Coordinates of C-alpha atoms (C1' of nucleotides) in Angstrom, one line a residue:
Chain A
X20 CA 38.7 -12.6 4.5
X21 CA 35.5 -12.6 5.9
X22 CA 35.8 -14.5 9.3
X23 CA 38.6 -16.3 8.8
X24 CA 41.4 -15.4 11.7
X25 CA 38.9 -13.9 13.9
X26 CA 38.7 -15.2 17.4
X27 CA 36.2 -18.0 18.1
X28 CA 33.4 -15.0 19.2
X29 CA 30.5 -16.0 21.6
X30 CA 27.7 -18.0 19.4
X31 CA 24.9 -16.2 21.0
X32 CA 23.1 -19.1 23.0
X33 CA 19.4 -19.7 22.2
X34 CA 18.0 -17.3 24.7
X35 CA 19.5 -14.5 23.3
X36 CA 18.5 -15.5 19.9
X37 CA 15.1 -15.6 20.9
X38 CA 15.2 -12.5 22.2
X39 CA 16.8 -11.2 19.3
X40 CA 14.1 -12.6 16.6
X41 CA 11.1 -11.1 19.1
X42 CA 12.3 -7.6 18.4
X43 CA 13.3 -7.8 15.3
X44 CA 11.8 -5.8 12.2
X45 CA 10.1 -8.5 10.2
X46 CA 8.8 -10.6 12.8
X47 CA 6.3 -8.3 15.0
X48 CA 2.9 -10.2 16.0
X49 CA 4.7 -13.8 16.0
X50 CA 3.5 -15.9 19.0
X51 CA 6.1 -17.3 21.5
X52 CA 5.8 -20.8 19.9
X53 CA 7.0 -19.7 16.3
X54 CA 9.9 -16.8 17.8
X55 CA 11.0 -20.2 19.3
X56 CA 10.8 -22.4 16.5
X57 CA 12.4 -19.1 13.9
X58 CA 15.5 -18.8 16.5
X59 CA 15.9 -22.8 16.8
X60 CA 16.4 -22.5 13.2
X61 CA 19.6 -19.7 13.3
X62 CA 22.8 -19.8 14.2
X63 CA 25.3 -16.8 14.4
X64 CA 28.2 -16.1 12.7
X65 CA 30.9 -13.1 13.5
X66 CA 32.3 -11.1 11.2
X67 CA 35.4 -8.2 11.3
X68 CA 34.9 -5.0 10.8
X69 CA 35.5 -4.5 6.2
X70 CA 34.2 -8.2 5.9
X71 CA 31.7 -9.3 3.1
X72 CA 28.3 -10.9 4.4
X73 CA 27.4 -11.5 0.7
X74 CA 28.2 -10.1 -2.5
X75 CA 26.7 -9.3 -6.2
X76 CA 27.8 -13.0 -7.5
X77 CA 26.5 -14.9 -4.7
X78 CA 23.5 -17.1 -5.0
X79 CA 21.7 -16.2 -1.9
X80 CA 21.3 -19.4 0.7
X81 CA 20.4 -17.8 4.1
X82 CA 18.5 -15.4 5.8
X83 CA 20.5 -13.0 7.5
X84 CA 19.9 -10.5 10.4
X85 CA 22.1 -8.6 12.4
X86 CA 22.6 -9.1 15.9
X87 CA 25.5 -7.1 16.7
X88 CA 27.4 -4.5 14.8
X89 CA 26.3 -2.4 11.8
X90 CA 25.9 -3.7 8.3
X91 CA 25.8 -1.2 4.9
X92 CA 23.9 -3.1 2.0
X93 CA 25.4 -0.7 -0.8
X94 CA 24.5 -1.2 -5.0
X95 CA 27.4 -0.7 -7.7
X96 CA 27.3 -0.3 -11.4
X97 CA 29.4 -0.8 -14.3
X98 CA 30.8 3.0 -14.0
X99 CA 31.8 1.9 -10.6
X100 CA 29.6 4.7 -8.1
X101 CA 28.3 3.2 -5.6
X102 CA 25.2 4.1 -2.9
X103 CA 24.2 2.7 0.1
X104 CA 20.6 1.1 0.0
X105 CA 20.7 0.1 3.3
X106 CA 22.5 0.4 6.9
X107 CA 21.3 -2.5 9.5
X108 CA 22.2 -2.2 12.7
X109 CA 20.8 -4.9 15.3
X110 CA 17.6 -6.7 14.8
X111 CA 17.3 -5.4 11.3
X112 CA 17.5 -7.7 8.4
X113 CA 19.9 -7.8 5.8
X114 CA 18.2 -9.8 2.5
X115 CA 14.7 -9.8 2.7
X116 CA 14.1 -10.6 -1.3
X117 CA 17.0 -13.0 -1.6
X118 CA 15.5 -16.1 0.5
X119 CA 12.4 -15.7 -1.7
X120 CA 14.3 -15.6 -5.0
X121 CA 17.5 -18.0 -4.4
X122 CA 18.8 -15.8 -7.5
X123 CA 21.4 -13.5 -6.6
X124 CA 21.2 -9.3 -6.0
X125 CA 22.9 -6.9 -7.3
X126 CA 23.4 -5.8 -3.8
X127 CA 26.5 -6.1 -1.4
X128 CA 26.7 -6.1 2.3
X129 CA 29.6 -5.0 3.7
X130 CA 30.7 -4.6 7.6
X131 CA 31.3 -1.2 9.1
X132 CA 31.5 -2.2 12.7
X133 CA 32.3 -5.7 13.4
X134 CA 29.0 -7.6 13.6
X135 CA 27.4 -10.7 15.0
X136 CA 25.1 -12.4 12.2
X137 CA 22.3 -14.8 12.6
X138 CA 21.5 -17.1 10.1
X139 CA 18.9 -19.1 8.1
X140 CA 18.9 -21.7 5.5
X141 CA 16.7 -20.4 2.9
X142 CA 15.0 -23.2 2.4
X143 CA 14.0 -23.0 6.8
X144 CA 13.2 -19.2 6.3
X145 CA 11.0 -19.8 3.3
X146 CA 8.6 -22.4 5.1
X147 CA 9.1 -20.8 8.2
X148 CA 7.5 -17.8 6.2
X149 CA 4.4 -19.9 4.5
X150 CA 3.7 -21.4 8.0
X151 CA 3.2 -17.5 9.2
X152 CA 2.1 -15.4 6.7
X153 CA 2.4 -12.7 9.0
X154 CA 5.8 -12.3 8.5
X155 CA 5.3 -11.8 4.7
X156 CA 2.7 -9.4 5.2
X157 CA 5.5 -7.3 7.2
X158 CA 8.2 -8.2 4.9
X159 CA 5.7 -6.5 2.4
X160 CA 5.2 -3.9 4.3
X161 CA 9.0 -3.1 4.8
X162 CA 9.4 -3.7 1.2
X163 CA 7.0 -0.9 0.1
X164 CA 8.9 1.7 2.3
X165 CA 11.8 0.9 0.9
X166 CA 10.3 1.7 -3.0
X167 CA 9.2 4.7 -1.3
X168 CA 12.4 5.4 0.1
X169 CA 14.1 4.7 -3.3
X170 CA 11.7 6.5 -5.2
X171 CA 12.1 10.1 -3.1
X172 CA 15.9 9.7 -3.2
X173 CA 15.3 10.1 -7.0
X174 CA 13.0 12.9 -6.6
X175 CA 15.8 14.7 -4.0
X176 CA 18.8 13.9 -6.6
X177 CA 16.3 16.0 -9.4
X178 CA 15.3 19.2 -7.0
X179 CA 17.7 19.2 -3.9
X180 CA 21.3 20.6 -4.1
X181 CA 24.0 19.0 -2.7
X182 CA 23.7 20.6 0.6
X183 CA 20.4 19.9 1.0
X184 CA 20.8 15.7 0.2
X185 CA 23.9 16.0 2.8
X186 CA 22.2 17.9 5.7
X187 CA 19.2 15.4 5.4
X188 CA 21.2 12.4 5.6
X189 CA 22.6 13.8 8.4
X190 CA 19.6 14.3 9.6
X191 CA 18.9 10.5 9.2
X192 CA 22.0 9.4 10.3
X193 CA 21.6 11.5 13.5
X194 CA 18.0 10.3 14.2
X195 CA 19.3 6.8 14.2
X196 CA 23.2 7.1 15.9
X197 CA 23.0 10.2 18.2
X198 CA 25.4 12.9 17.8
X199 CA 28.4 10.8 17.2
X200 CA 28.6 9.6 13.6
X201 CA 31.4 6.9 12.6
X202 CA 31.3 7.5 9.1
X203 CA 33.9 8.9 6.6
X204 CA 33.0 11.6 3.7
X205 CA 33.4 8.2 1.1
X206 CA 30.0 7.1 3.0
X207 CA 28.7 10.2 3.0
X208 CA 28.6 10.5 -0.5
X209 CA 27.2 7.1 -1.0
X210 CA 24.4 8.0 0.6
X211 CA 23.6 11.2 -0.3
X212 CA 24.5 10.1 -4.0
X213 CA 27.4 12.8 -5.0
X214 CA 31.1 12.6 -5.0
X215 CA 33.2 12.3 -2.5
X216 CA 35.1 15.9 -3.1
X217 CA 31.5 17.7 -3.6
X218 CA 30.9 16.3 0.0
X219 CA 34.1 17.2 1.5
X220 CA 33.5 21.3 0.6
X221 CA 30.1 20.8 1.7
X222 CA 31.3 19.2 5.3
X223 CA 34.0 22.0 5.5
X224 CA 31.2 24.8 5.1
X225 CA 29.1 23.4 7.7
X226 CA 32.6 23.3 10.0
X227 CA 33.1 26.9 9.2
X228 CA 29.7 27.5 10.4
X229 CA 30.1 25.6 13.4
X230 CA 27.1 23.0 12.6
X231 CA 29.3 19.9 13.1
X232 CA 33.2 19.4 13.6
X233 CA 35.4 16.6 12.1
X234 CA 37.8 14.2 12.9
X235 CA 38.9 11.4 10.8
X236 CA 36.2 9.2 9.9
X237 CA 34.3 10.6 13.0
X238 CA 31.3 13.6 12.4
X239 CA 30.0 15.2 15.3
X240 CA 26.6 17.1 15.0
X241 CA 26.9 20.3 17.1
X242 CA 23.8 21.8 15.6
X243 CA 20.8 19.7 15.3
X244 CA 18.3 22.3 14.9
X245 CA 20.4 23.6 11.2
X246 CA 19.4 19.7 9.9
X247 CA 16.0 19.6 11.4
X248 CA 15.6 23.2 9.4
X249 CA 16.6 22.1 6.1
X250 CA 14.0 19.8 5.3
X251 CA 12.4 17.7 8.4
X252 CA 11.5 14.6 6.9
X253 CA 14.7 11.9 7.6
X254 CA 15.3 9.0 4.9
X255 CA 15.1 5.4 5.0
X256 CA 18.0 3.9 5.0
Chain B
X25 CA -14.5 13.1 -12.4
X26 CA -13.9 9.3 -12.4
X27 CA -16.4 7.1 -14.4
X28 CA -18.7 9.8 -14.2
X29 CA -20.7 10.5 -17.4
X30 CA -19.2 7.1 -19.6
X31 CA -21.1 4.9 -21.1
X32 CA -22.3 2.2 -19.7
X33 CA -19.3 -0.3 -20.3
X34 CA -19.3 -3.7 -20.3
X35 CA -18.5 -5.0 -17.8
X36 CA -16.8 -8.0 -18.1
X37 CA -18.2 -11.3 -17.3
X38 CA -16.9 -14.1 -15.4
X39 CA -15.0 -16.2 -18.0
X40 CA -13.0 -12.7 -18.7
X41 CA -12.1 -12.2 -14.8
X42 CA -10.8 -15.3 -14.5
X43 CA -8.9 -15.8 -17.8
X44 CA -7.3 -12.6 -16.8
X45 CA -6.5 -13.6 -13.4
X46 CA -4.8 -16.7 -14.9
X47 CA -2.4 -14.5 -16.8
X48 CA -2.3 -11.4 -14.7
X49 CA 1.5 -10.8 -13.2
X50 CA 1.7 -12.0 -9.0
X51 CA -1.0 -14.7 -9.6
X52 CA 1.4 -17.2 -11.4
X53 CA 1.5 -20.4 -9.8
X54 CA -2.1 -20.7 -8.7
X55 CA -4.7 -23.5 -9.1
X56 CA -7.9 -23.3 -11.1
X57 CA -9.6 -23.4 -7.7
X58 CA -7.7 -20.5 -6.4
X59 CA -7.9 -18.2 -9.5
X60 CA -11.8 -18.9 -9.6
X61 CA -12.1 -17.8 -6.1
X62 CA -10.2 -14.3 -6.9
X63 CA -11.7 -13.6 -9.9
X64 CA -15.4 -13.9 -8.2
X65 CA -14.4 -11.6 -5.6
X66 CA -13.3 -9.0 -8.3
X67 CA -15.9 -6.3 -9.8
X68 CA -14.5 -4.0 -12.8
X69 CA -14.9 -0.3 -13.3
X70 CA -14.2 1.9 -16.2
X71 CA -12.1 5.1 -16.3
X72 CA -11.9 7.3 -19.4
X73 CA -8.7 8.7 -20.2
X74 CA -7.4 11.3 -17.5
X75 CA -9.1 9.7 -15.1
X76 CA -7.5 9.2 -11.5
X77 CA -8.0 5.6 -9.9
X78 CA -6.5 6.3 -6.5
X79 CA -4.7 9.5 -5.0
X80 CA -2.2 10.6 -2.6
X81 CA -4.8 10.7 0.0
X82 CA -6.7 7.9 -0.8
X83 CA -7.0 5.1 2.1
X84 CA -6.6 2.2 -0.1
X85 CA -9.8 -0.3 0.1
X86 CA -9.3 -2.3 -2.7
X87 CA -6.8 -4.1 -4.9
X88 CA -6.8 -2.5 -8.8
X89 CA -5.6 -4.8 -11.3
X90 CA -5.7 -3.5 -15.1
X91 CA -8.0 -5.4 -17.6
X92 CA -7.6 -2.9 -20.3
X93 CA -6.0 0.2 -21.3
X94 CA -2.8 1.6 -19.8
X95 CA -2.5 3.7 -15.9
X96 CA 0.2 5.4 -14.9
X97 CA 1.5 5.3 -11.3
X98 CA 3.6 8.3 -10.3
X99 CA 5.0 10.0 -7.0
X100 CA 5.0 14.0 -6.7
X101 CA 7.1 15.8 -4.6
X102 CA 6.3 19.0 -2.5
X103 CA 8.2 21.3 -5.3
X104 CA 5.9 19.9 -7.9
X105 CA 8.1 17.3 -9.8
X106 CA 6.8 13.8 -10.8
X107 CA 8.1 11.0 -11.5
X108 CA 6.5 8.0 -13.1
X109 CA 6.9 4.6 -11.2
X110 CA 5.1 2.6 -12.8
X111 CA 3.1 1.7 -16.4
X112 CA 0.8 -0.9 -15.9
X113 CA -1.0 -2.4 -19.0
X114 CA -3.6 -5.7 -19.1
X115 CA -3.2 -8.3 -16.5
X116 CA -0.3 -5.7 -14.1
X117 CA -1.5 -4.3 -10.5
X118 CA -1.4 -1.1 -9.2
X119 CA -0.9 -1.0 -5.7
X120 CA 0.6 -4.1 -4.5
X121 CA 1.7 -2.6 -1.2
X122 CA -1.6 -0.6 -0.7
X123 CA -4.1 -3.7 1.0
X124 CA -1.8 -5.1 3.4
X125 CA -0.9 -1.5 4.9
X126 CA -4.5 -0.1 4.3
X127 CA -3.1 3.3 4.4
X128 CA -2.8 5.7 1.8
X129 CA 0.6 5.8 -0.1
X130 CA 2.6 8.6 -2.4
X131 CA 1.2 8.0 -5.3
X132 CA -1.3 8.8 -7.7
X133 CA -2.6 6.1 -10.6
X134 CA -4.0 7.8 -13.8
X135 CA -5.3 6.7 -16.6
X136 CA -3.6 6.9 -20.2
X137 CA -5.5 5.5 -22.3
X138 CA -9.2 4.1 -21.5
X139 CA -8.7 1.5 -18.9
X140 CA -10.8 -1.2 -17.4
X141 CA -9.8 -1.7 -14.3
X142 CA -10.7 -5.1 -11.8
X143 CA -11.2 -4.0 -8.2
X144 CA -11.3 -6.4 -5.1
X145 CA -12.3 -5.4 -1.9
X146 CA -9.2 -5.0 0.6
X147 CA -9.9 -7.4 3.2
X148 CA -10.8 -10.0 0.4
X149 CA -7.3 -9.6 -1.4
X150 CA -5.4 -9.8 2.2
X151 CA -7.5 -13.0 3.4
X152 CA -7.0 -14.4 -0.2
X153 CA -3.2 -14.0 0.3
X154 CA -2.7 -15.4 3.8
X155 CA -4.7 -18.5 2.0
X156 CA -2.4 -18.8 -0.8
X157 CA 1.4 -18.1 0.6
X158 CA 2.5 -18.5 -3.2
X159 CA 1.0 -14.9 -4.5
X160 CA 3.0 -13.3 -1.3
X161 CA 5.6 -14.7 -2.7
X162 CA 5.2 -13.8 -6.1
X163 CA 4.5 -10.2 -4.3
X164 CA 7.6 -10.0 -2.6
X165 CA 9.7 -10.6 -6.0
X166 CA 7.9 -8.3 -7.6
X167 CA 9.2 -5.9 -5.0
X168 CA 12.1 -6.6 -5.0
X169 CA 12.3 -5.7 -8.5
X170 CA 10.8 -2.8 -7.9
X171 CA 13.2 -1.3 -5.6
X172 CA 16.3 -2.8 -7.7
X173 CA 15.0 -0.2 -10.3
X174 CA 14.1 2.2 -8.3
X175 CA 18.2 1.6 -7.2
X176 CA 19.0 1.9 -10.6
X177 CA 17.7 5.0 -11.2
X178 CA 19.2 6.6 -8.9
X179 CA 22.7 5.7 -10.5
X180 CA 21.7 6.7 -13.7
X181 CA 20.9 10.0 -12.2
X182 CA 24.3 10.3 -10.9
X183 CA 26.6 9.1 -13.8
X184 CA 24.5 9.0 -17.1
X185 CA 23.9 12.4 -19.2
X186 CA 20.2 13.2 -19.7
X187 CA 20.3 12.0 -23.7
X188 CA 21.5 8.5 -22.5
X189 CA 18.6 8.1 -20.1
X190 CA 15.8 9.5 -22.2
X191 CA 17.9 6.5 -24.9
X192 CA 17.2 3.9 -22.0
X193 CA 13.3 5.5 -21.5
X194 CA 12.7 5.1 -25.2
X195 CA 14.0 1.5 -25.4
X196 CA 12.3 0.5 -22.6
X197 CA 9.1 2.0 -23.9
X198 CA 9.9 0.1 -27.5
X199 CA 10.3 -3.3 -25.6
X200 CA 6.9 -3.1 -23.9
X201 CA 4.4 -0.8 -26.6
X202 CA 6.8 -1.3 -30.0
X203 CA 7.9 1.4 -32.9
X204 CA 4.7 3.5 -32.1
X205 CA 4.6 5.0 -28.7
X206 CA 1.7 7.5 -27.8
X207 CA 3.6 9.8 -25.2
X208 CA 3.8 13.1 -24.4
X209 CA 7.5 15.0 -24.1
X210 CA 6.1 16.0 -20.7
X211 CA 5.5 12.4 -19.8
X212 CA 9.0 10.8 -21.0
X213 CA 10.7 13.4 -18.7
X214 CA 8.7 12.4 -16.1
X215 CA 10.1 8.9 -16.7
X216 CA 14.0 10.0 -17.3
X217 CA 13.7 12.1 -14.4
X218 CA 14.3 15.5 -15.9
X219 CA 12.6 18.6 -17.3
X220 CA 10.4 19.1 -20.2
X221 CA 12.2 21.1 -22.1
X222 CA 15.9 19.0 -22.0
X223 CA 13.5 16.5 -23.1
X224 CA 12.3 18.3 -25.9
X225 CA 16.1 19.3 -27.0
X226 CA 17.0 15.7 -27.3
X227 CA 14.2 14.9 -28.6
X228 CA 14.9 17.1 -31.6
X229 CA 18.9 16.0 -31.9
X230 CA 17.1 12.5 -32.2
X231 CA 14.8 13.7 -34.8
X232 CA 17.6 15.3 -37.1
X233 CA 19.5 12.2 -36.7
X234 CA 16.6 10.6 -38.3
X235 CA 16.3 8.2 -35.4
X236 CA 12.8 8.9 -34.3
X237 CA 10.4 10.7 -36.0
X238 CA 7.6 12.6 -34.0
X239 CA 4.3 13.9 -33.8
X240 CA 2.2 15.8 -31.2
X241 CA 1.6 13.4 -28.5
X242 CA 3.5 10.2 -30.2
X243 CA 7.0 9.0 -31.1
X244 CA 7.7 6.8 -34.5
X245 CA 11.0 5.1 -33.2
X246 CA 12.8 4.6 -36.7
X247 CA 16.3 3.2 -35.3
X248 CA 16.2 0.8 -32.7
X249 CA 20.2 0.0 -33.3
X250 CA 20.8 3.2 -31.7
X251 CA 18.8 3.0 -28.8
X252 CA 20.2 -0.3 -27.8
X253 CA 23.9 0.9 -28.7
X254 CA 23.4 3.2 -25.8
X255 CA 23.1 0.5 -22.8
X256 CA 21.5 -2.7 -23.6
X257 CA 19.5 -2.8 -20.2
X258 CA 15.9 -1.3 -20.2
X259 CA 14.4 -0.4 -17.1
X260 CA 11.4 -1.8 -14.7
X261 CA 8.6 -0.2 -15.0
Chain C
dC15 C1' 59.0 4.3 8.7
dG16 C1' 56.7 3.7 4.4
dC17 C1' 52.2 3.0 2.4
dT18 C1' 47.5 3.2 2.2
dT19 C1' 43.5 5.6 3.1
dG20 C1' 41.2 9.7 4.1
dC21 C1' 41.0 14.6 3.8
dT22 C1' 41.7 19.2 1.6
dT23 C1' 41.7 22.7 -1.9
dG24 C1' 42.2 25.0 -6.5
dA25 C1' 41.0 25.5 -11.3
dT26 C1' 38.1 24.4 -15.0
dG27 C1' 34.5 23.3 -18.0
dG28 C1' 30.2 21.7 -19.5
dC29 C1' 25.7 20.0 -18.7
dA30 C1' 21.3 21.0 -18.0
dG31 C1' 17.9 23.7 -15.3
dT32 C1' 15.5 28.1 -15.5
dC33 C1' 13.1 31.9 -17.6
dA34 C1' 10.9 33.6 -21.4
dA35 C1' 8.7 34.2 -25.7
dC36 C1' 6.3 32.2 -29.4
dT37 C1' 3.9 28.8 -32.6
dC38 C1' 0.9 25.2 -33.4
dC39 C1' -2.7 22.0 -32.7
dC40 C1' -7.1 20.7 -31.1
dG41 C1' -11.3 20.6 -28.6
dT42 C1' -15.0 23.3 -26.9
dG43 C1' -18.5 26.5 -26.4
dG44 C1' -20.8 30.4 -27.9
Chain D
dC13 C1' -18.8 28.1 -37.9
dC14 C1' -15.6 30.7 -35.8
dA15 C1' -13.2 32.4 -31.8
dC16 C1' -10.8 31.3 -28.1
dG17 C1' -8.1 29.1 -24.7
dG18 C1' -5.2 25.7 -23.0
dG19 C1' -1.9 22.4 -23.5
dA20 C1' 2.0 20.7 -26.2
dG21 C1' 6.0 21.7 -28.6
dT22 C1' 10.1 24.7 -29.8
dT23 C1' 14.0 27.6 -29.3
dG24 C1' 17.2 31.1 -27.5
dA25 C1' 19.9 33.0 -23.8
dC26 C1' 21.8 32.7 -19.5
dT27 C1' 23.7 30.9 -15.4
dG28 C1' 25.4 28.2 -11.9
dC29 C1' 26.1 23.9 -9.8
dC30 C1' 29.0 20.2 -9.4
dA31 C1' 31.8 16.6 -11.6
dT32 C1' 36.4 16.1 -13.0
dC33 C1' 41.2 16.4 -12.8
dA34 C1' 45.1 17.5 -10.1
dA35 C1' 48.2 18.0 -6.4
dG36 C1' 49.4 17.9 -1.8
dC37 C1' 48.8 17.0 3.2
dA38 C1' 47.7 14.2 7.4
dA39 C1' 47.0 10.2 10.0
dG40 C1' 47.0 5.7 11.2
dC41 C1' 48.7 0.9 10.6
dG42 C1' 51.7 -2.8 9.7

DNA sequence: CGCTTGCTTGATGGCAGTCAACTCCCGTGG
DNA sequence: CCACGGGAGTTGACTGCCATCAAGCAAGCG
């Protein structure tokens, strides 16, 4: 499990760190001095592709962001559905509450493309934070777009079919990846908050209609303009 | 509309401010010091019920903190559904994202019941919480809670029946008002996230069970058992 | 070469959204 | 004081979406 096995992957050296940290969403209007002292703090850990970051049961002790790879934060309950609340790709954090808290989430963050992760002890991340309250103000920031973000999904689930929920997180999905999506129905329906059957007949009507075409675990978007029709505004995810 | 045509309320005094600062949720943790200097830079205003304290449109230029009464926050979408975020009595905020982005947000806080409200002036409440890291802090939790339930919604949308989550409304409106609850059948859907007249329909299954009892505009809850039989865990709101 | 995981499709049933019609309560204004 | 209007509540009929169950196929991996 997690990285265990996995060969010794390049630590990122502190340059690259630094670089990472200056562009990364959280830390915008930092001075040179504290990017510095934020990335002297981290160190990077690599994880394959189906690994666990952190899960539900876990006590949160580090900050994490991802350098390299993609990352789905994803919520379960008892009945055992499951939606994605969040896919980080680089220079997006993963646990923005967590360091703050120390309790654990109900959240999970699992590894769809093997991934380069920087970390920081909470207990650095925390002071680092009330040294620059900047980077609270953005984490509160990013915080209320995610509510937001939450809140209109539950407003979709009560008006929009399940066509309409699909084709906008395709939408999404295609504003952020390009034409190319790596992502299997399963995911789909995680984030569009259905089953995974309902999404399969959806995805075979929009092959029929030559909107996208199919491949195992692979969706590619031949038709952007049917998405951008069907409701322009994308999600957060 | 607004305070137009009330009364002259009281407003309150000093003393008041502050002892509701001291209690009022996002403040904990503060010195004397620090909860004097908040409460001199708040004011209070008085809405009457129906009343709307800030809109969609709104730019938001000051902080709202309920004294008295009970707002509702909700979020409407372009098809005309609403949902209810957010019920804040005495000593809760409205809009804790609102003075550190400045601009306006997707909601819409509206009074309930006759409400005092504390205002402070934007720039105030942001300088006052780069000086005191801790109510940041206390922000960021807060949330985080916020989208956790936000979450959870969502998978009650997917995999509970309507009757269960109006059962999960009603218990969490027991917990925070008691057996007497002064809503509207219109209101609790907006809160379970359906329409008025499934509301209605379990509302009257309830009533011939003899488990709530109701009149126009308010709800006698008469079997609390039942309603914490069906899922123990109220929500956030 | 088997097994797991993903994909596919059919049949079925029920929940709840929608439309519609009507009553009742209450406040307001003439 | 009464009439009126609007908002809340109530109920019936209908429909259709989609979750669920089920069965089988395909593909990739060890």
């Amino acid at each position: 499990m997690g990285a265990a096995g996995l060969p010794q992957w390049l630590t990122m050296d502190f340059k690259s760190r630094i670089d990472l940290f200056r562009d990364a969403i959280g830390f915008e209007g930092l001075g040179d001095a504290q990017i510095q002292q934020i990335g002297g703090l981290s160190f990077t850990k690599g994880f394959s592709k189906g690994a666990i970051v952190f899960s539900e049961s876990d006590a949160c002790n580090y900050f994490h962001l991802v350098a390299k790879g993609l990352v789905k934060v994803s919520l379960v309950s008892y009945g055992g559905n499951r939606i994605t609340y969040l896919l980080a790709g680089s220079g997006e954090p993963l646990n923005l509450v967590g360091p703050f808290s120390g309790a654990p989430r109900p959240l999970c963050a699992e590894v769809l493309e093997d991934a380069l992760v920087v970390h920081v002890k909470r207990e650095d991340f925390t002071t680092f934070c009330y040294e620059n309250p900047a980077v609270m103000h953005n984490i509160i920031i990013i915080l209320g777009r995610a509510v937001d973000s939450a809140n209109s999904r539950i407003l979709d689930m009560m008006e929009m079919r399940v066509e309409q929920r699909l084709l906008r997180v395709l939408l999404t999905l295609y504003r952020k990846f390009g034409k190319t999506l790596d992502f299997t129905s399963i995911e789909l329906a995680e984030m569009a908050g259905t089953t995974t059957e309902s999404t399969l007949r959806v995805m075979a009507r929009l092959r029929q209609s030559e909107i996208v075409q199919t491949r195992r675990g692979q969706i590619q978007i031949l038709q952007v303009e049917h998405l951008e029709r069907a409701g322009s505004e994308s999600m957060w995810i």
